[in-house]
XYZ file of C-alpha atoms in Angstrom:
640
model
C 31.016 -6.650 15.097
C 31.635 -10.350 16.476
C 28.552 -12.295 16.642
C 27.180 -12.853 20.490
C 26.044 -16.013 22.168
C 23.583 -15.199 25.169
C 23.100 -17.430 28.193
C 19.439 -19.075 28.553
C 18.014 -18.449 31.601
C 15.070 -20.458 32.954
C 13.266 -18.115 34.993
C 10.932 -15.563 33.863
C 11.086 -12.177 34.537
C 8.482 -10.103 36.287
C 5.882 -8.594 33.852
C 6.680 -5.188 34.666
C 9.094 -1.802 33.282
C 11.365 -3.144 35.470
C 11.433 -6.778 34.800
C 12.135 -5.664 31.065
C 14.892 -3.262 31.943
C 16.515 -6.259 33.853
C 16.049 -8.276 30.929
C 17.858 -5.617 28.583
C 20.601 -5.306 31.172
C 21.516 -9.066 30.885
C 22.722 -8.205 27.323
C 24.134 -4.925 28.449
C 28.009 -6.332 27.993
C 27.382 -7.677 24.291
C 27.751 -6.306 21.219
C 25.449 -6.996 18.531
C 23.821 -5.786 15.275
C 20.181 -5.930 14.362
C 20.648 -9.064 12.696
C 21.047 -10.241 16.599
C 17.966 -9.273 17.752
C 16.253 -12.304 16.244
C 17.831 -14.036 19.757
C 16.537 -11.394 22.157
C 12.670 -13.054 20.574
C 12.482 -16.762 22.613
C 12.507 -13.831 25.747
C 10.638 -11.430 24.719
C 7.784 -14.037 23.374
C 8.016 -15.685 27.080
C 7.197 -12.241 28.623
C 4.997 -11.313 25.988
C 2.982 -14.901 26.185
C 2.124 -14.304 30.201
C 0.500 -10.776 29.214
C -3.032 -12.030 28.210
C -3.341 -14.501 31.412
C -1.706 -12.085 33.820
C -4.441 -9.382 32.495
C -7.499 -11.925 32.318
C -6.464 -13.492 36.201
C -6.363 -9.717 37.029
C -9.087 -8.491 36.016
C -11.443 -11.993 35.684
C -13.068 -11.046 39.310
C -13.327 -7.263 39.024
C -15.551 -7.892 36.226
C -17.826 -10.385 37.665
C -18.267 -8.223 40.501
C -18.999 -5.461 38.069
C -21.407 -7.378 35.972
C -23.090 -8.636 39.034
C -23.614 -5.642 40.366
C -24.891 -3.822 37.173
C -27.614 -7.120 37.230
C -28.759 -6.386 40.288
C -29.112 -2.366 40.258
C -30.979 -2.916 36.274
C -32.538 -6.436 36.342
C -31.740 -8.678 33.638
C -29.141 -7.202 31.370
C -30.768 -7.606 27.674
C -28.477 -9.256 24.845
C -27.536 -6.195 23.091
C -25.871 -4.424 26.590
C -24.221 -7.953 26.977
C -22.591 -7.547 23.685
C -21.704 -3.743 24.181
C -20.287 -4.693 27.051
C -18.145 -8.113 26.015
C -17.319 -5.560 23.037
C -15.614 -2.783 25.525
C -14.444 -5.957 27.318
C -12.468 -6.774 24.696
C -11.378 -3.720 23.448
C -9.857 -2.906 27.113
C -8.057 -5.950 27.193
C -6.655 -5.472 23.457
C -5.481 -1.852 23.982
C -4.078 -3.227 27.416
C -1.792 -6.363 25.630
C -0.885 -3.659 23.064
C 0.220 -0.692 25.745
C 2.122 -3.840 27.544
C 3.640 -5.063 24.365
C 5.015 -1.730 23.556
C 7.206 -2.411 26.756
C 8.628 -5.341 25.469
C 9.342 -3.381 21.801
C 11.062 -1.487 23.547
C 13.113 -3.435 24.727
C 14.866 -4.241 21.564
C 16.048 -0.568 21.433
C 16.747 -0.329 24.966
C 19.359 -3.838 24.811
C 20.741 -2.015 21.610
C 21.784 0.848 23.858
C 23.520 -0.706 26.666
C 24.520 -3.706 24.386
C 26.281 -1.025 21.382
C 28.517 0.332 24.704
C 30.663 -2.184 23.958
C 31.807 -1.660 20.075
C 30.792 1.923 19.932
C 32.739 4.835 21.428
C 31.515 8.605 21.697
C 34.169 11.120 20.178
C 32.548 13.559 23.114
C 33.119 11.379 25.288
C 36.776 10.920 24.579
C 35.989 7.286 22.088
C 35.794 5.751 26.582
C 33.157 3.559 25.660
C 30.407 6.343 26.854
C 27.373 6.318 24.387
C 24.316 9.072 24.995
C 21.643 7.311 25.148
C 19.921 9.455 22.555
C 22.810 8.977 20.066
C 22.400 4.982 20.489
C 18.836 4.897 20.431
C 18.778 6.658 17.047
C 21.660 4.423 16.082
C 19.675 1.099 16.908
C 16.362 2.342 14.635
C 18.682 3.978 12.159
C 20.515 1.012 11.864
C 17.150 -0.714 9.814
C 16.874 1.837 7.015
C 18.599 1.809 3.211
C 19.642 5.108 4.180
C 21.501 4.852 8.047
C 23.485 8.033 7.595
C 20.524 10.000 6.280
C 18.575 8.546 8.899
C 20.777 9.839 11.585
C 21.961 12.785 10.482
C 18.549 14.082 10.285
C 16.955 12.359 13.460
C 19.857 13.093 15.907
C 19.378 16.880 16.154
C 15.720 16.575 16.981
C 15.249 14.120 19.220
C 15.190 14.319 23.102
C 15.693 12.254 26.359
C 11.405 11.582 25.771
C 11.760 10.187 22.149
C 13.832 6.890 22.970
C 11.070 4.117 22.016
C 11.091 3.082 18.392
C 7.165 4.658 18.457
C 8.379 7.762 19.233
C 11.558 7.440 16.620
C 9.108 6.467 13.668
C 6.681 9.696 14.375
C 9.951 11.830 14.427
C 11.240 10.624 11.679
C 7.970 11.388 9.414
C 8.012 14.946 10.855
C 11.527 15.418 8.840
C 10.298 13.657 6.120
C 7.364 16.023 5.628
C 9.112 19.106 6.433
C 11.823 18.447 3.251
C 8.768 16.961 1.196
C 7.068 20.235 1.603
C 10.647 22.501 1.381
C 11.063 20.488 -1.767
C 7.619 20.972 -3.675
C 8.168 24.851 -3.537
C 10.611 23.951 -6.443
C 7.594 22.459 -8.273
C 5.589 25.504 -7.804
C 4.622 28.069 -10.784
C 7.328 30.340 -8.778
C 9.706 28.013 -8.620
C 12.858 27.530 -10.172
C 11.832 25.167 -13.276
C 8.966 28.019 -14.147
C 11.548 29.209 -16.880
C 11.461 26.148 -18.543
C 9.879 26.406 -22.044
C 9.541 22.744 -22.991
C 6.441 21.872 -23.160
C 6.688 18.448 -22.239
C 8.863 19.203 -19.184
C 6.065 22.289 -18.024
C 3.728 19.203 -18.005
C 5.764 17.166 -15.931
C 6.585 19.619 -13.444
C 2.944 20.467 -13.123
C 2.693 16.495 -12.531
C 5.127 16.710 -9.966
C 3.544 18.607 -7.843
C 0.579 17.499 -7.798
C 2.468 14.503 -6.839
C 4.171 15.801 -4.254
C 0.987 16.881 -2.618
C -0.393 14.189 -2.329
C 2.816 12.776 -0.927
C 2.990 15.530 2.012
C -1.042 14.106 2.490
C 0.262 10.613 3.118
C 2.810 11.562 5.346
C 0.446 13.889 7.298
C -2.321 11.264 7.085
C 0.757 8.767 8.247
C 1.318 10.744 11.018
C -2.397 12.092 12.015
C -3.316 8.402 12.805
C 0.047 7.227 14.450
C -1.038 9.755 17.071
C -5.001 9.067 16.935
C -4.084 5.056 17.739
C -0.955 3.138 18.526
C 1.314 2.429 15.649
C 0.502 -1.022 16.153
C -3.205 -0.469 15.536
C -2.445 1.371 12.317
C 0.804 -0.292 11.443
C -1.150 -1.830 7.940
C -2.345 1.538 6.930
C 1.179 3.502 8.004
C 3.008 1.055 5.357
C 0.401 1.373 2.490
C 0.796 5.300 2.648
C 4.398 5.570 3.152
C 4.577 3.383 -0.110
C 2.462 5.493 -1.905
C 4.285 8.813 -0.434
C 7.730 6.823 -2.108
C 5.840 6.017 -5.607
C 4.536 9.644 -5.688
C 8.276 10.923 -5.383
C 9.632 8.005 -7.764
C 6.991 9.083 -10.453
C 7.429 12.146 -10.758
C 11.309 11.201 -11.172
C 10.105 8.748 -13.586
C 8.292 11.335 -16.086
C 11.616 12.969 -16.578
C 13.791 9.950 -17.606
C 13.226 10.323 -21.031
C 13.935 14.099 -21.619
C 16.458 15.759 -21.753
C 18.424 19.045 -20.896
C 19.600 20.262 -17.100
C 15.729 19.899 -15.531
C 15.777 16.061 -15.531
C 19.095 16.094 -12.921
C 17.899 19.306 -10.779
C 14.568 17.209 -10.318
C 16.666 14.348 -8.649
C 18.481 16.349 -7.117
C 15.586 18.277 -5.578
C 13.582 14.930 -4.386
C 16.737 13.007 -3.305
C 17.315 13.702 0.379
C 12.948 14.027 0.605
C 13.171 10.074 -0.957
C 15.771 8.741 1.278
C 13.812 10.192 4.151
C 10.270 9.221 3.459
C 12.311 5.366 2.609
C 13.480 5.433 6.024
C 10.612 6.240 7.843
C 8.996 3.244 5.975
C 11.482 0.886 6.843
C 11.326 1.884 10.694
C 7.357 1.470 10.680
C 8.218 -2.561 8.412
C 10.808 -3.284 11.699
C 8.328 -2.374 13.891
C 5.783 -4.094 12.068
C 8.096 -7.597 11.925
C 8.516 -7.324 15.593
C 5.064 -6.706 15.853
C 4.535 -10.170 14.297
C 7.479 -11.931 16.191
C 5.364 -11.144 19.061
C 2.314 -12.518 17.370
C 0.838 -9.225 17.531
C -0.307 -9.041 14.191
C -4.448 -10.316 15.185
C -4.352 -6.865 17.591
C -2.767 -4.248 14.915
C -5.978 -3.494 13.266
C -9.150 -3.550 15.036
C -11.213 -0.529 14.671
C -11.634 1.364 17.904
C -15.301 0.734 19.959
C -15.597 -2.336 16.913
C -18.026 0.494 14.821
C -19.084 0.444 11.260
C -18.165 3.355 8.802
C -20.988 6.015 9.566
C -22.857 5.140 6.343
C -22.480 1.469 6.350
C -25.549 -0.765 7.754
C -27.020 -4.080 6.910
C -29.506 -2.109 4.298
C -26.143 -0.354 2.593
C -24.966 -3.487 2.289
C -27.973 -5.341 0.566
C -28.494 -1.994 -1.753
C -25.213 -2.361 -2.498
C -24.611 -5.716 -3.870
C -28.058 -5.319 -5.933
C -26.935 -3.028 -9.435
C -30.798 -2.267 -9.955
C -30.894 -1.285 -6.040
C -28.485 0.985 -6.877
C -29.619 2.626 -9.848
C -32.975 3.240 -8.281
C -31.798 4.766 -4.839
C -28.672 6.625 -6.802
C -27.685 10.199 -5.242
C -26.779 11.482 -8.423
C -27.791 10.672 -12.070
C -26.081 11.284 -15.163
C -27.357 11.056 -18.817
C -26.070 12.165 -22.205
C -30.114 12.402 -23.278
C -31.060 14.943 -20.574
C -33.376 12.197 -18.470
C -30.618 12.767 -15.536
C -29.268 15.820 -13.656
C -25.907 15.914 -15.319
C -25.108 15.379 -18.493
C -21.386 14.978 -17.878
C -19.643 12.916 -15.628
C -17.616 15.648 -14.583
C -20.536 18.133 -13.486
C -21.815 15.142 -11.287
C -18.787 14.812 -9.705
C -18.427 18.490 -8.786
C -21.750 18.213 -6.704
C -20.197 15.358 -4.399
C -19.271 16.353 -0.615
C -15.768 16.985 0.201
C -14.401 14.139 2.409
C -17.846 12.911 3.177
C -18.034 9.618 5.070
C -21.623 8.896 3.813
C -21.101 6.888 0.550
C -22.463 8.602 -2.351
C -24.101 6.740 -5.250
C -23.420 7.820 -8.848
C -25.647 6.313 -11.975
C -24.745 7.198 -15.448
C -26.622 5.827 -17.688
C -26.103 4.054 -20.733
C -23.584 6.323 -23.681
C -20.445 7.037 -24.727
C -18.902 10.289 -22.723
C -15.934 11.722 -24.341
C -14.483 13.371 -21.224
C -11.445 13.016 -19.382
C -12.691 12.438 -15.969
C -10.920 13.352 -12.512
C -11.972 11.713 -9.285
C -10.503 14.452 -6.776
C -8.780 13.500 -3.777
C -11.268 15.430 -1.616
C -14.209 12.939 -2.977
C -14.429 10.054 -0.811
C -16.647 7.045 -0.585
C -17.653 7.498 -4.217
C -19.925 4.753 -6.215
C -20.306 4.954 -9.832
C -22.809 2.484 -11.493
C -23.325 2.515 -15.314
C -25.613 0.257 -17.248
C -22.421 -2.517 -18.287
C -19.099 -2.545 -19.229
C -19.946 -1.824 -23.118
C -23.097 0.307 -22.507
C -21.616 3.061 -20.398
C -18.147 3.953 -21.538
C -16.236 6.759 -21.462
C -13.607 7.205 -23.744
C -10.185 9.750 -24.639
C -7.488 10.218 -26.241
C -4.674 11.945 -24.404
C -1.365 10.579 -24.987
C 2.747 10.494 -24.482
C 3.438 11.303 -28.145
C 1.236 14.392 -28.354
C 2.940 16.236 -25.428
C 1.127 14.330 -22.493
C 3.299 13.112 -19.366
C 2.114 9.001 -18.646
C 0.533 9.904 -15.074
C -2.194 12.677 -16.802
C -3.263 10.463 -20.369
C -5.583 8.734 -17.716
C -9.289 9.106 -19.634
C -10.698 8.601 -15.845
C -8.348 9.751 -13.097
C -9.567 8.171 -9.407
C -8.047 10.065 -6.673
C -10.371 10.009 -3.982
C -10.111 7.038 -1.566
C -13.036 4.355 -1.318
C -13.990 4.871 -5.116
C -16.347 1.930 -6.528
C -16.870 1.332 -9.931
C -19.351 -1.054 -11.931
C -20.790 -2.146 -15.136
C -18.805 0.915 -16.875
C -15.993 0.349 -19.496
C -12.436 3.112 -19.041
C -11.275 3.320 -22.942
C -8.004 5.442 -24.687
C -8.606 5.537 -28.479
C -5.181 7.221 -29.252
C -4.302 3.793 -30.837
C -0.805 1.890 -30.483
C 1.394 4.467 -32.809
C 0.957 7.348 -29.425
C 2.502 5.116 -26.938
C 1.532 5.406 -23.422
C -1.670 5.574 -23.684
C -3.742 5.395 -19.945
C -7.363 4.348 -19.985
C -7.833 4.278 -16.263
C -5.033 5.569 -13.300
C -6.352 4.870 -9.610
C -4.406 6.337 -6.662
C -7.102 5.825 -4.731
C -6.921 3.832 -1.340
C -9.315 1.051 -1.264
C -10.685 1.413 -4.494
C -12.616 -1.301 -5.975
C -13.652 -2.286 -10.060
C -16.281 -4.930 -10.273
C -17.320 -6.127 -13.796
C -15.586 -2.718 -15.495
C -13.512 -2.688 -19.235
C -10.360 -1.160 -19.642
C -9.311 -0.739 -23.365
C -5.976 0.690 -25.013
C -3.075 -0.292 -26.140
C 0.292 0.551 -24.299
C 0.156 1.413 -20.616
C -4.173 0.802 -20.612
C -4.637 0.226 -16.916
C -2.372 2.265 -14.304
C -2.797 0.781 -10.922
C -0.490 3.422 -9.271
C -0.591 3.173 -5.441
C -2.477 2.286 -2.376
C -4.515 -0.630 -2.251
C -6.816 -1.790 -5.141
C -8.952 -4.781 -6.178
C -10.583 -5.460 -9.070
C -12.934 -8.254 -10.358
C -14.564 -9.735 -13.330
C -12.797 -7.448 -15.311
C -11.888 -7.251 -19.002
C -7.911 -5.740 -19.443
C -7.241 -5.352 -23.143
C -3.527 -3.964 -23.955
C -0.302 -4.583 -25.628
C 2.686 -3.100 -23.453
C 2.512 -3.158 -20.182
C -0.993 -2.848 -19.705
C -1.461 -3.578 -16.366
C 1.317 -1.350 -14.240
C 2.231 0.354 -11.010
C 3.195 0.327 -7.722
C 0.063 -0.490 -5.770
C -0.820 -3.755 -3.365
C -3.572 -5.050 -6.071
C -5.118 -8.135 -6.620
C -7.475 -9.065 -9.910
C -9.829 -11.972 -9.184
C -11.894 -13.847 -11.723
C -10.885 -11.298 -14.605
C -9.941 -11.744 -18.428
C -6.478 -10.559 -19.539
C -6.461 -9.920 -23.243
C -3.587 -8.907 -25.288
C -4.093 -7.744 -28.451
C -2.427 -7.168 -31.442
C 0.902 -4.926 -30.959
C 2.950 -2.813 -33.665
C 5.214 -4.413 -35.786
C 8.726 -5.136 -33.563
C 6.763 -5.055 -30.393
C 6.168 -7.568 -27.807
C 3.360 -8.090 -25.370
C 3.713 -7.771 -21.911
C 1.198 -7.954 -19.604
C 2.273 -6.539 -16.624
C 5.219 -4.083 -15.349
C 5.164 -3.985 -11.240
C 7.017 -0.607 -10.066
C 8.045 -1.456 -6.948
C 11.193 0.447 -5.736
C 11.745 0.217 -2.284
C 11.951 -3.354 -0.511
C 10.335 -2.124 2.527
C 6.884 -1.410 -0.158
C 4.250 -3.291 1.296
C 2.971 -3.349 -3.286
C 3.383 -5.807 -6.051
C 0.260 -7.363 -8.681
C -1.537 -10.416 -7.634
C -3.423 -12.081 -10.683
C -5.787 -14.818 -9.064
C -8.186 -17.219 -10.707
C -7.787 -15.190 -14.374
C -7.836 -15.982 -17.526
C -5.133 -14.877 -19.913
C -6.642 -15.221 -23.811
C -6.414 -13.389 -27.410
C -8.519 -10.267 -27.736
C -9.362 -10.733 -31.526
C -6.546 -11.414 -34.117
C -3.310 -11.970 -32.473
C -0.087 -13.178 -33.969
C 0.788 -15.908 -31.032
C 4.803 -16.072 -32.993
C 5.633 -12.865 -31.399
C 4.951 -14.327 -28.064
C 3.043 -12.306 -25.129
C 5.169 -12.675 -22.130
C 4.010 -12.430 -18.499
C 5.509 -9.200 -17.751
C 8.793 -7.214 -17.066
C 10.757 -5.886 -14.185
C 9.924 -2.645 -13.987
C 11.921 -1.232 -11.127
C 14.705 -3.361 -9.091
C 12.256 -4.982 -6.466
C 9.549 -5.417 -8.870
C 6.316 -8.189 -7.432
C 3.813 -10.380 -9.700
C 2.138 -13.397 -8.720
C 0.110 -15.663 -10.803
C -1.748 -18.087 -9.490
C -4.630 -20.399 -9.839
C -5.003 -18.483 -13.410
C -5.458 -20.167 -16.973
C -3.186 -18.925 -19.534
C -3.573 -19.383 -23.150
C -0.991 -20.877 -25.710
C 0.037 -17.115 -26.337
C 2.122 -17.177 -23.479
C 6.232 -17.372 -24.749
C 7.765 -20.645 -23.083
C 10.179 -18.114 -21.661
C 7.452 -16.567 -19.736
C 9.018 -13.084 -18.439
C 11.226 -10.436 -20.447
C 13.801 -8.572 -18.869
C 13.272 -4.415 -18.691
C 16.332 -4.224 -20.724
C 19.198 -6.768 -21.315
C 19.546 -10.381 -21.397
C 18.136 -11.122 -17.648
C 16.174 -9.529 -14.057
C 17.693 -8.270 -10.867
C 17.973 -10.669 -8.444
C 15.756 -8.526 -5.824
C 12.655 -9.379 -7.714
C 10.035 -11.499 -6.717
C 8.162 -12.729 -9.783
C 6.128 -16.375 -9.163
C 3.728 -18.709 -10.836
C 1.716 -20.747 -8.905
C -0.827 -23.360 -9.547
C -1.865 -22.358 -12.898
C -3.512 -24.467 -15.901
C -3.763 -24.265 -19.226
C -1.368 -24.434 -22.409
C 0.576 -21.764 -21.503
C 1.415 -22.452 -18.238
C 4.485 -25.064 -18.428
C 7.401 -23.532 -16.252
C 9.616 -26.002 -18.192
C 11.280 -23.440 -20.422
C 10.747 -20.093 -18.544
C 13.461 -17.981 -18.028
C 16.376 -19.223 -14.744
C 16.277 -16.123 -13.151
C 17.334 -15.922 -9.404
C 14.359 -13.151 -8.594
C 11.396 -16.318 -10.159
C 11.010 -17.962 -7.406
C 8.734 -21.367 -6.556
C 6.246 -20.524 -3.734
C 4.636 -22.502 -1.116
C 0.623 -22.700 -0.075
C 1.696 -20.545 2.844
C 3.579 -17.890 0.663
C 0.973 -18.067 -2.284
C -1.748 -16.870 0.794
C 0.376 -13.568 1.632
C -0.466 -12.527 -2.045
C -4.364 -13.158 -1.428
C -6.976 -10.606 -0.403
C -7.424 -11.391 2.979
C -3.478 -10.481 3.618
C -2.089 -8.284 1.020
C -5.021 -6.114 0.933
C -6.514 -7.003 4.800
C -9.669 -6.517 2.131
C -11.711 -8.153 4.633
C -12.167 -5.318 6.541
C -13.079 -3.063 3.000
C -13.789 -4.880 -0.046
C -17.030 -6.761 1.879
C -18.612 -2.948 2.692
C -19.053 -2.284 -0.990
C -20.775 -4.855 -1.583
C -18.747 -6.439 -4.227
C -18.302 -10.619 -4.065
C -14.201 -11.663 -3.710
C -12.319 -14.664 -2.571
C -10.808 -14.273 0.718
C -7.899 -16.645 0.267
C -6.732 -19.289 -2.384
């Protein structure tokens, strides 16, 4: 398509559905592509910028009338109704500028229609020019995905004259993603059509896969349950965050076949193919929107929770119990000790006695031992806290591994599933020693999960940060190959990094980001570590920073001190002599002997980052942890 200049016009346009429709119209003999619709913004912004004054000018004297007359019915309105009432104030006005600014998003689809009548013809239609408006509405959303003709294919059928705003697109297009998620994990199913497969190593991985899968379809229905709850606007952080995680379930369970072999490895791609491109799409609609979103400068009314209420367990009290370990202990739910002085005497059985999906955090204290159990944190067991007595006091500790017929994703010796998990003063340790490989001491799905002052010990593959959004802090990481790895959005603050001794002919790397879509809102943020021997290490076979992973593959480092075990080089390719170039590996700030960037490796994908880039990697914006991490009562650093 030829590129199109548009005329400025000087006077704004009235703030209304039809002032916007006019505005689309002026474009309505152009052709562009979506890389044009970075011109329709200086208008859009100049309508969007007279929202919040036309709204307050409108509704400035309704309001003091209403107040007035509320103080003279009542008497003197106490502080606390003033603040209810400034609170719904607010909240009116928000969802207002948000209902209004969905006009103007809009828009962007709405000039794509009229504007793609010029370069687009209808075969229907005769190729005259004449485009439905369905057809070109799909077109213009479709045209943001990795996978357009998937996209369109499987939108175009569906949708109706109703569905033309990109709101209504994005919910549609989760609908088919769920409905081939779910047609595809009947494949997975003991009745499916792997269940004649005798391997054992592929039975486990099938059995991983759908588990997998399920909680991919939860994602996508959670994706979609709160799209219609709130705007998408409101929820857009959350929509991305589980959409990533529905593409890492998919990807991992592709990933525990890649090294077997026989027919089952291709019929499982070929099975979650269409399902992937689908579930990538609708996660590259909801990052549009989201970029518009911002474009607008939306991005301070996307998120605020609805009436401004606390999470029904959550009150100043909760908040001093929880940042006080001995508070904790004493006013624990549940107690678990290996001498019988508790209720439990597993971890396990404690667990089991949890409420489903409660909202009420519960409080877990296991006491001081070693438990030799391979823990599972089920995804129906929210707002979990588990407090031991220290990071070498209450361990527990397995052995599963990959050698001994154990897929990667289930070696985990503690397994968190269920979202708003805490965990302190307890130490996560796999014993099955560097000759068994992958080797998981802890795996957290778990949204919003948090690790303050925890130990994670093995050797290969010892801490599995797999999806959703994680934090941890004043950690000790002890590994030798890869031992911090993923896809999730996590950050480690004021944590030791230790690698230890490998096997002979085997390098240290620290981390190994997963990220495989570049529409992920994931990557590994290491701020204000330390990265040092754990006992004897060999500091000629070089640790390295990490390795790409997957193609889009995210680690930052910054503020951190790293030892003189770090190689000059810094970073090891996955395989080869050098990186992608869609990587986005960075080192920022950091001290200590090991930190020179003189001699690291020139790859395109390690980039130099600015104060302003360095903050999107921070808690306050790659995890929005300000509106989590300070409810468990856990200290963090906001920003740099």
């Amino acid at each position: 398509m030829s590129s199109t200049t548009f005329r400025h016009r000087e006077r704004a346009l009235p703030l209304t559905n039809t002032g916007v429709m006019k505005m689309a119209r002026t474009y309505s003999d152009c052709q562009f592509n979506h890389q044009s619709y970075s011109l329709l913004f200086p208008k859009i912004v100049l309508i969007y910028k007279a929202i919040p004054s036309s709204i307050s000018n409108a509704q400035s004297n309704r309001k003091r009338k209403t107040f007035s007359n509320m103080s003279g019915a009542y008497g003197k309105v106490n502080e606390a109704d003033q603040a209810r009432l400034q609170a719904r104030r607010k909240t009116r006005r928000r969802i207002a500028i948000i209902s209004l600014s969905f006009i103007v998003l809009a828009t962007i689809v709405v000039a794509a229609v009229f504007g793609s009548r010029g370069s687009r013809g209808d075969s229907k239609n005769g190729g005259n020019g004449g485009v439905q408006p369905i057809s070109s509405s799909i077109k213009a959303v479709c045209d943001v995905t990795l996978y357009k003709d998937t996209c369109y294919d499987s939108l175009a059928p569906m949708a109706n004259s109703n569905q033309l705003q990109p709101e209504d697109i994005f919910k549609l297009s989760m609908k088919v993603a769920i409905a081939e998620l779910s047609k595809a994990s009947q494949y997975f199913s003991k009745n499916g059509i792997f269940k004649g497969d005798a391997d054992k190593m592929s039975v486990a991985a099938l059995e991983n896969c759908g588990e997998l899968l399920s909680l991919a379809i939860d994602h996508l229905n959670s994706s979609l349950s709160s799209s219609d709850e709130v705007s998408v606007i409101q929820a857009v952080d959350d929509l991305r965050t589980w959409l990533s995680s529905a593409g890492t379930y998919q990807q991992t369970c592709i990933d525990a076949f890649e090294e077997l072999k026989g027919d089952t490895k291709a019929g499982v791609h070929d099975h979650l193919n269409y399902s992937s491109e689908l579930t990538s799409n609708s996660l590259a609609i909801i990052t549009w929107i989201s970029k518009v979103a911002n474009a607008l400068n939306l991005r301070r009314l996307m998120s605020f929770p609805p009436n401004h209420e606390e999470p029904e367990w959550f009150h100043v009290k909760d908040r001093k119990l929880l940042q006080s370990s001995d508070l904790l202990k004493k006013k624990a739910n549940i107690i678990v000790a290996k001498d019988g002085s508790g209720k439990y005497k597993t971890i396990s059985a404690a667990l089991k006695a949890v409420p489903d999906k409660s909202k009420k955090r519960t409080v877990i204290y296991v006491k001081k031992g070693v438990y030799s159990e391979n823990v599972r944190v089920e995804k129906e067991k929210w707002n979990v806290t588990m407090i031991g007595d220290g990071m070498e006091s209450t361990v527990v500790s397995g052995s599963l591994n990959y050698v001994d017929g154990t897929p990667t994703f289930s070696t985990a010796t503690f397994a968190v599933f269920g979202k708003g998990f805490v965990a302190r003063d307890m130490g996560f340790v796999n014993t099955a020693g560097p000759q068994k490989h992958q080797a998981v001491a802890l795996m957290s799905t778990a949204d919003q999960s948090v690790f303050h002052r925890c130990c994670f010990e093995a050797f290969q593959d010892t801490l599995y940060a797999h999806s959703n959004r994680q934090f941890y802090r004043e950690c000790n990481i002890t590994g030798t190959v890869d031992f911090i790895f993923g896809n999730s959005a996590v950050v480690f603050q004021n944590c030791n990094i230790l690698p230890r001794q490998p096997m002979p002919n085997q390098q240290n790397t620290i981390t190994a980001q997963g990220k495989v879509d570049p529409n992920q809102n994931t990557g590994i943020a290491i701020q204000n570590c330390t990265i040092l021997p754990y006992g004897k290490l060999d500091t000629s076979l070089g640790t390295y920073l990490g390795r790409p992973w997957k193609n889009y593959s995210t680690t930052i480092l910054m503020h951190s001190n790293l030892g003189n075990l770090i190689h000059p080089k810094g970073w090891l390719p996955w395989s080869g002599t050098t990186a992608p170039d869609t990587i986005f590996y960075s080192e920022y700030k950091n001290t200590g002997p090991g930190s020179s960037t003189k001699d690291r490796v020139k790859w395109k994908g390690l980039r130099s980052i600015t104060d302003k880039e360095a903050k999107k990697f921070t808690v306050k914006e790659f995890l929005r942890g300000d509106k989590w991490i300070s409810d468990t009562g856990v200290s963090y650093k906001s920003s740099l």
